[in-house]
PDB file of C-alpha atoms in Angstrom:
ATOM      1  CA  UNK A   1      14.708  10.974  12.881  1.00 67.00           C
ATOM      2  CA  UNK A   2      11.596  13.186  13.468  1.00 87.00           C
ATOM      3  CA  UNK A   3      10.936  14.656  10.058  1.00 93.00           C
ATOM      4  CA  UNK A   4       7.688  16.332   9.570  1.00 95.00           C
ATOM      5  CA  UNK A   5       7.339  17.246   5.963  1.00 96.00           C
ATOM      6  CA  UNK A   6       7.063  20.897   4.929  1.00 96.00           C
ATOM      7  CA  UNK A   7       4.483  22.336   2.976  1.00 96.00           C
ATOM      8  CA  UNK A   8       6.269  22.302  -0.583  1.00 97.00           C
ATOM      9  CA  UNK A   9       7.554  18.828   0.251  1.00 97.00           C
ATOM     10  CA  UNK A  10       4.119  17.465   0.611  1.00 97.00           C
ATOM     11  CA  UNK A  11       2.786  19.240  -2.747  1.00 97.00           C
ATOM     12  CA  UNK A  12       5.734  17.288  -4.335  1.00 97.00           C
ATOM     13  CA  UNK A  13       4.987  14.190  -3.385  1.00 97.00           C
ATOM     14  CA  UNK A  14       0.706  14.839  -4.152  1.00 97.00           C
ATOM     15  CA  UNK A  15       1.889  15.768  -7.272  1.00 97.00           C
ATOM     16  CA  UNK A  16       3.665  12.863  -7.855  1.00 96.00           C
ATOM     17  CA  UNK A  17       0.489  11.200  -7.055  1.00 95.00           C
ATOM     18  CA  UNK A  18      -1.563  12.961  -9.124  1.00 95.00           C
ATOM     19  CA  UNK A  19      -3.300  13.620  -5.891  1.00 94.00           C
ATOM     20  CA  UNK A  20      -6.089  16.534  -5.513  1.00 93.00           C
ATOM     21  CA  UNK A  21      -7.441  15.845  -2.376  1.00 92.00           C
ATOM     22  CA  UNK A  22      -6.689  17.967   0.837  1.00 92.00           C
ATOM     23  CA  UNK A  23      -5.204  15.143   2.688  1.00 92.00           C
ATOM     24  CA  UNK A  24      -2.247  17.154   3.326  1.00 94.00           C
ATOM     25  CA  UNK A  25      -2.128  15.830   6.933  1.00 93.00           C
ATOM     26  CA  UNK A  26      -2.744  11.801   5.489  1.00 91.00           C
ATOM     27  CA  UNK A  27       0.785  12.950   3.979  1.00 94.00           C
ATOM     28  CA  UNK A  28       2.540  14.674   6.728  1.00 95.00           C
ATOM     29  CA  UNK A  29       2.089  11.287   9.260  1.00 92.00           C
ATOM     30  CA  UNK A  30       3.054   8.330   6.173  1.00 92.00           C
ATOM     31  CA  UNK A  31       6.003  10.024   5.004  1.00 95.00           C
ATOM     32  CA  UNK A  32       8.055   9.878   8.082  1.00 95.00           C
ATOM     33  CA  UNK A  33       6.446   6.357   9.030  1.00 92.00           C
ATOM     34  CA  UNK A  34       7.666   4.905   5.424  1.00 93.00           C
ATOM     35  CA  UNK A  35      11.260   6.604   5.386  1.00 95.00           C
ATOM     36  CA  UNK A  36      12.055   5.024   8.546  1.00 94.00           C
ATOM     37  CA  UNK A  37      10.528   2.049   7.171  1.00 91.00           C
ATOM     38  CA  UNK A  38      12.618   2.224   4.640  1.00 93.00           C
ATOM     39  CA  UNK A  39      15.495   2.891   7.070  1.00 93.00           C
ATOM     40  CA  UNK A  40      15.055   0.219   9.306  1.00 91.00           C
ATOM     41  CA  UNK A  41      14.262  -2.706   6.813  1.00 88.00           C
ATOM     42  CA  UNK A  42      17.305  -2.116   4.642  1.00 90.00           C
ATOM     43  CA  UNK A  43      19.518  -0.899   7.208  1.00 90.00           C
ATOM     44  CA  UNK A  44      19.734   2.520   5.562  1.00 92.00           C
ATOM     45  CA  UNK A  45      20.445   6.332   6.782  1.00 93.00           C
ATOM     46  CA  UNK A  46      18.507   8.527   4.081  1.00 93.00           C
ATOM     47  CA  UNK A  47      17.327  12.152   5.499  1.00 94.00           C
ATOM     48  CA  UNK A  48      14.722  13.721   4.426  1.00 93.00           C
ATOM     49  CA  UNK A  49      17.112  16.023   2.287  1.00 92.00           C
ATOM     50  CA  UNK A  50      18.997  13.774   0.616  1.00 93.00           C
ATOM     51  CA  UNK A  51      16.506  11.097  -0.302  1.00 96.00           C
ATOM     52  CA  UNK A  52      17.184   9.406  -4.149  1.00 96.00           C
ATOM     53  CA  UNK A  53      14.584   9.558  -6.786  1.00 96.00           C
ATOM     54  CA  UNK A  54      14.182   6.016  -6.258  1.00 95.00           C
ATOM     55  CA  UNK A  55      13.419   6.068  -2.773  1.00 96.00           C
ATOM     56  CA  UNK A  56      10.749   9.190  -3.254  1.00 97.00           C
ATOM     57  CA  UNK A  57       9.053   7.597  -5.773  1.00 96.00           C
ATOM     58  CA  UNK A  58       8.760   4.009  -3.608  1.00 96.00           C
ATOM     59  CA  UNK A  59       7.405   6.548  -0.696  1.00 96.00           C
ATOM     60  CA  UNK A  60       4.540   8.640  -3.209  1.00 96.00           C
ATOM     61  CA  UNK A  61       3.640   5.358  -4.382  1.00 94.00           C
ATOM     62  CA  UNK A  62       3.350   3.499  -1.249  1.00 91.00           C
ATOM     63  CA  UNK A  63       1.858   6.367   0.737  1.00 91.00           C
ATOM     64  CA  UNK A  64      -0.963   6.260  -2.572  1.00 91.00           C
ATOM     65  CA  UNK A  65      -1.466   2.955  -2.212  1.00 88.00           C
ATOM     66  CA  UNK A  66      -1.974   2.723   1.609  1.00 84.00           C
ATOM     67  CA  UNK A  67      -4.625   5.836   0.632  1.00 83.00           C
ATOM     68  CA  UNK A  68      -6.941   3.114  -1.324  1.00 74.00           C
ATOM     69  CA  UNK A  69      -9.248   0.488  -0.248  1.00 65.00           C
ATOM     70  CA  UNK A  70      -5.914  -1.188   0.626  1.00 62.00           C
ATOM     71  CA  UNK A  71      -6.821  -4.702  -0.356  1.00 54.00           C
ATOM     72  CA  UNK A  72     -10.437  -4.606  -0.209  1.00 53.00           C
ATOM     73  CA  UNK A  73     -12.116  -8.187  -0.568  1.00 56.00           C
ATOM     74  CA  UNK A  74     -15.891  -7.675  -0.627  1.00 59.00           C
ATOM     75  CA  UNK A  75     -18.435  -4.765   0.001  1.00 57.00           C
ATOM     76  CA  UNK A  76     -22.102  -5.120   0.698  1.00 59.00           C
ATOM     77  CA  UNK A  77     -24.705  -2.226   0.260  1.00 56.00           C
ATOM     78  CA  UNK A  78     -27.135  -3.432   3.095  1.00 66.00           C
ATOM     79  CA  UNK A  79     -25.967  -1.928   6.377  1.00 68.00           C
ATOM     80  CA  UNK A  80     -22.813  -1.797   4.400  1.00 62.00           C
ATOM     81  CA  UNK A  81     -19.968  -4.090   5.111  1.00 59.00           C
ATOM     82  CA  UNK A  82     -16.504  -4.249   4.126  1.00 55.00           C
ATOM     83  CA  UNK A  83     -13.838  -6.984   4.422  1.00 56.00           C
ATOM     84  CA  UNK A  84     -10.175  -5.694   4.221  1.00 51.00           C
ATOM     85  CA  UNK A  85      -7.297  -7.968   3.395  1.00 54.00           C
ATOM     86  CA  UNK A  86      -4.451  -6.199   4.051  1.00 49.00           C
ATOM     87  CA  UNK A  87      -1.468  -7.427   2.192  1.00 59.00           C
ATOM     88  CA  UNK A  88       1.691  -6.150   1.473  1.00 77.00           C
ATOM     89  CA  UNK A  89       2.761  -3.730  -1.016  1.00 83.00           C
ATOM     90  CA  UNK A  90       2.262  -4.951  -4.983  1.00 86.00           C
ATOM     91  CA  UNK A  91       6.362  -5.369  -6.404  1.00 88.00           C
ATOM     92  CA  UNK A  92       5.782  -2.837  -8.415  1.00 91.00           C
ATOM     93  CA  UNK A  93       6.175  -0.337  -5.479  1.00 91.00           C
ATOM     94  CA  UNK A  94       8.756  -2.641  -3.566  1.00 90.00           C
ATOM     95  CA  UNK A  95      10.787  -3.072  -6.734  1.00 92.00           C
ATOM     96  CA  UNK A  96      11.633   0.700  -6.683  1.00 93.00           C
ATOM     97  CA  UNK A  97      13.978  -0.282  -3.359  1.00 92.00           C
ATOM     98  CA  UNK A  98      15.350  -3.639  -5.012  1.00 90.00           C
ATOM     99  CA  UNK A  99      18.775  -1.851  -5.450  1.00 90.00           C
ATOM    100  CA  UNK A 100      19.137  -1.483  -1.615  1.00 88.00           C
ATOM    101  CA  UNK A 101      18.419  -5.417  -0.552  1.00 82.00           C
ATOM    102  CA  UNK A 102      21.223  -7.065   0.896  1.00 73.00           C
ATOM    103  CA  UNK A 103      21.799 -10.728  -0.117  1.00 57.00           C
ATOM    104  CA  UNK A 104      20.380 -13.156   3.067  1.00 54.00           C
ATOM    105  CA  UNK A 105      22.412 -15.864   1.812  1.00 54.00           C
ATOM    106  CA  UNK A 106      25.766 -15.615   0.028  1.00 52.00           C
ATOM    107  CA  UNK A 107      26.651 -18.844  -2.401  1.00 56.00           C
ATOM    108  CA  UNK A 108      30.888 -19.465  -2.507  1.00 56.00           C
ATOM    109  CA  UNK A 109      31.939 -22.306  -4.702  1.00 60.00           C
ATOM    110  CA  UNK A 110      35.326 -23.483  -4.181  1.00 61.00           C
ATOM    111  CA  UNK A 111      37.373 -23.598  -7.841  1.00 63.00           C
ATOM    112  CA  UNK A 112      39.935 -25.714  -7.444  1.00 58.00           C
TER     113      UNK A 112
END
């Protein structure tokens, strides 16, 4: 899939945000890069048309939160210094997907 996000598509999602900056073009390469994320890690097939409000909200969440000091640990003033600890995404953004995990394990009792 090679879906570069159109104009209003971006304002929708920086809206969703809350987002006034003009980092239209931050927006235009992490939307693609989390849909197929989201696409390949839950074996999925959304286009960028049909996308549930679900998924859109996981990818204006995720794309705000990968905007941030993403998991900034310390900061230092002198010669300034920053230590980065990038984690994964908080569960409340990966929650918004929980509907589309598949089981790894499957538990069968035998009723006899």
């Amino acid at each position: 899939m090679n879906w570069i996000p159109s104009d209003e598509e971006i304002k929708y999602y920086k809206a969703l945000n809350q987002d006034k900056a003009s980092n239209e073009a931050y927006y235009k390469s992490m939307l693609p890069l989390l849909l197929e994320k989201v696409n390949e890690d839950y074996c999925l097939s959304f286009e960028p048309d049909s996308i549930p409000a679900n998924v859109k909200l996981f990818l204006s969440k995720a794309t705000q939160f990968y905007s941030g000091p993403t998991g900034l640990k310390s900061r230092s003033m002198g010669t300034v210094s920053y230590s980065f600890d990038f984690s994964e995404l908080p569960n409340s953004i990966t929650d918004l997907l929980a509907r589309y995990r598949k089981a790894k394990y499957h538990v069968f009792r035998r009723y006899e």
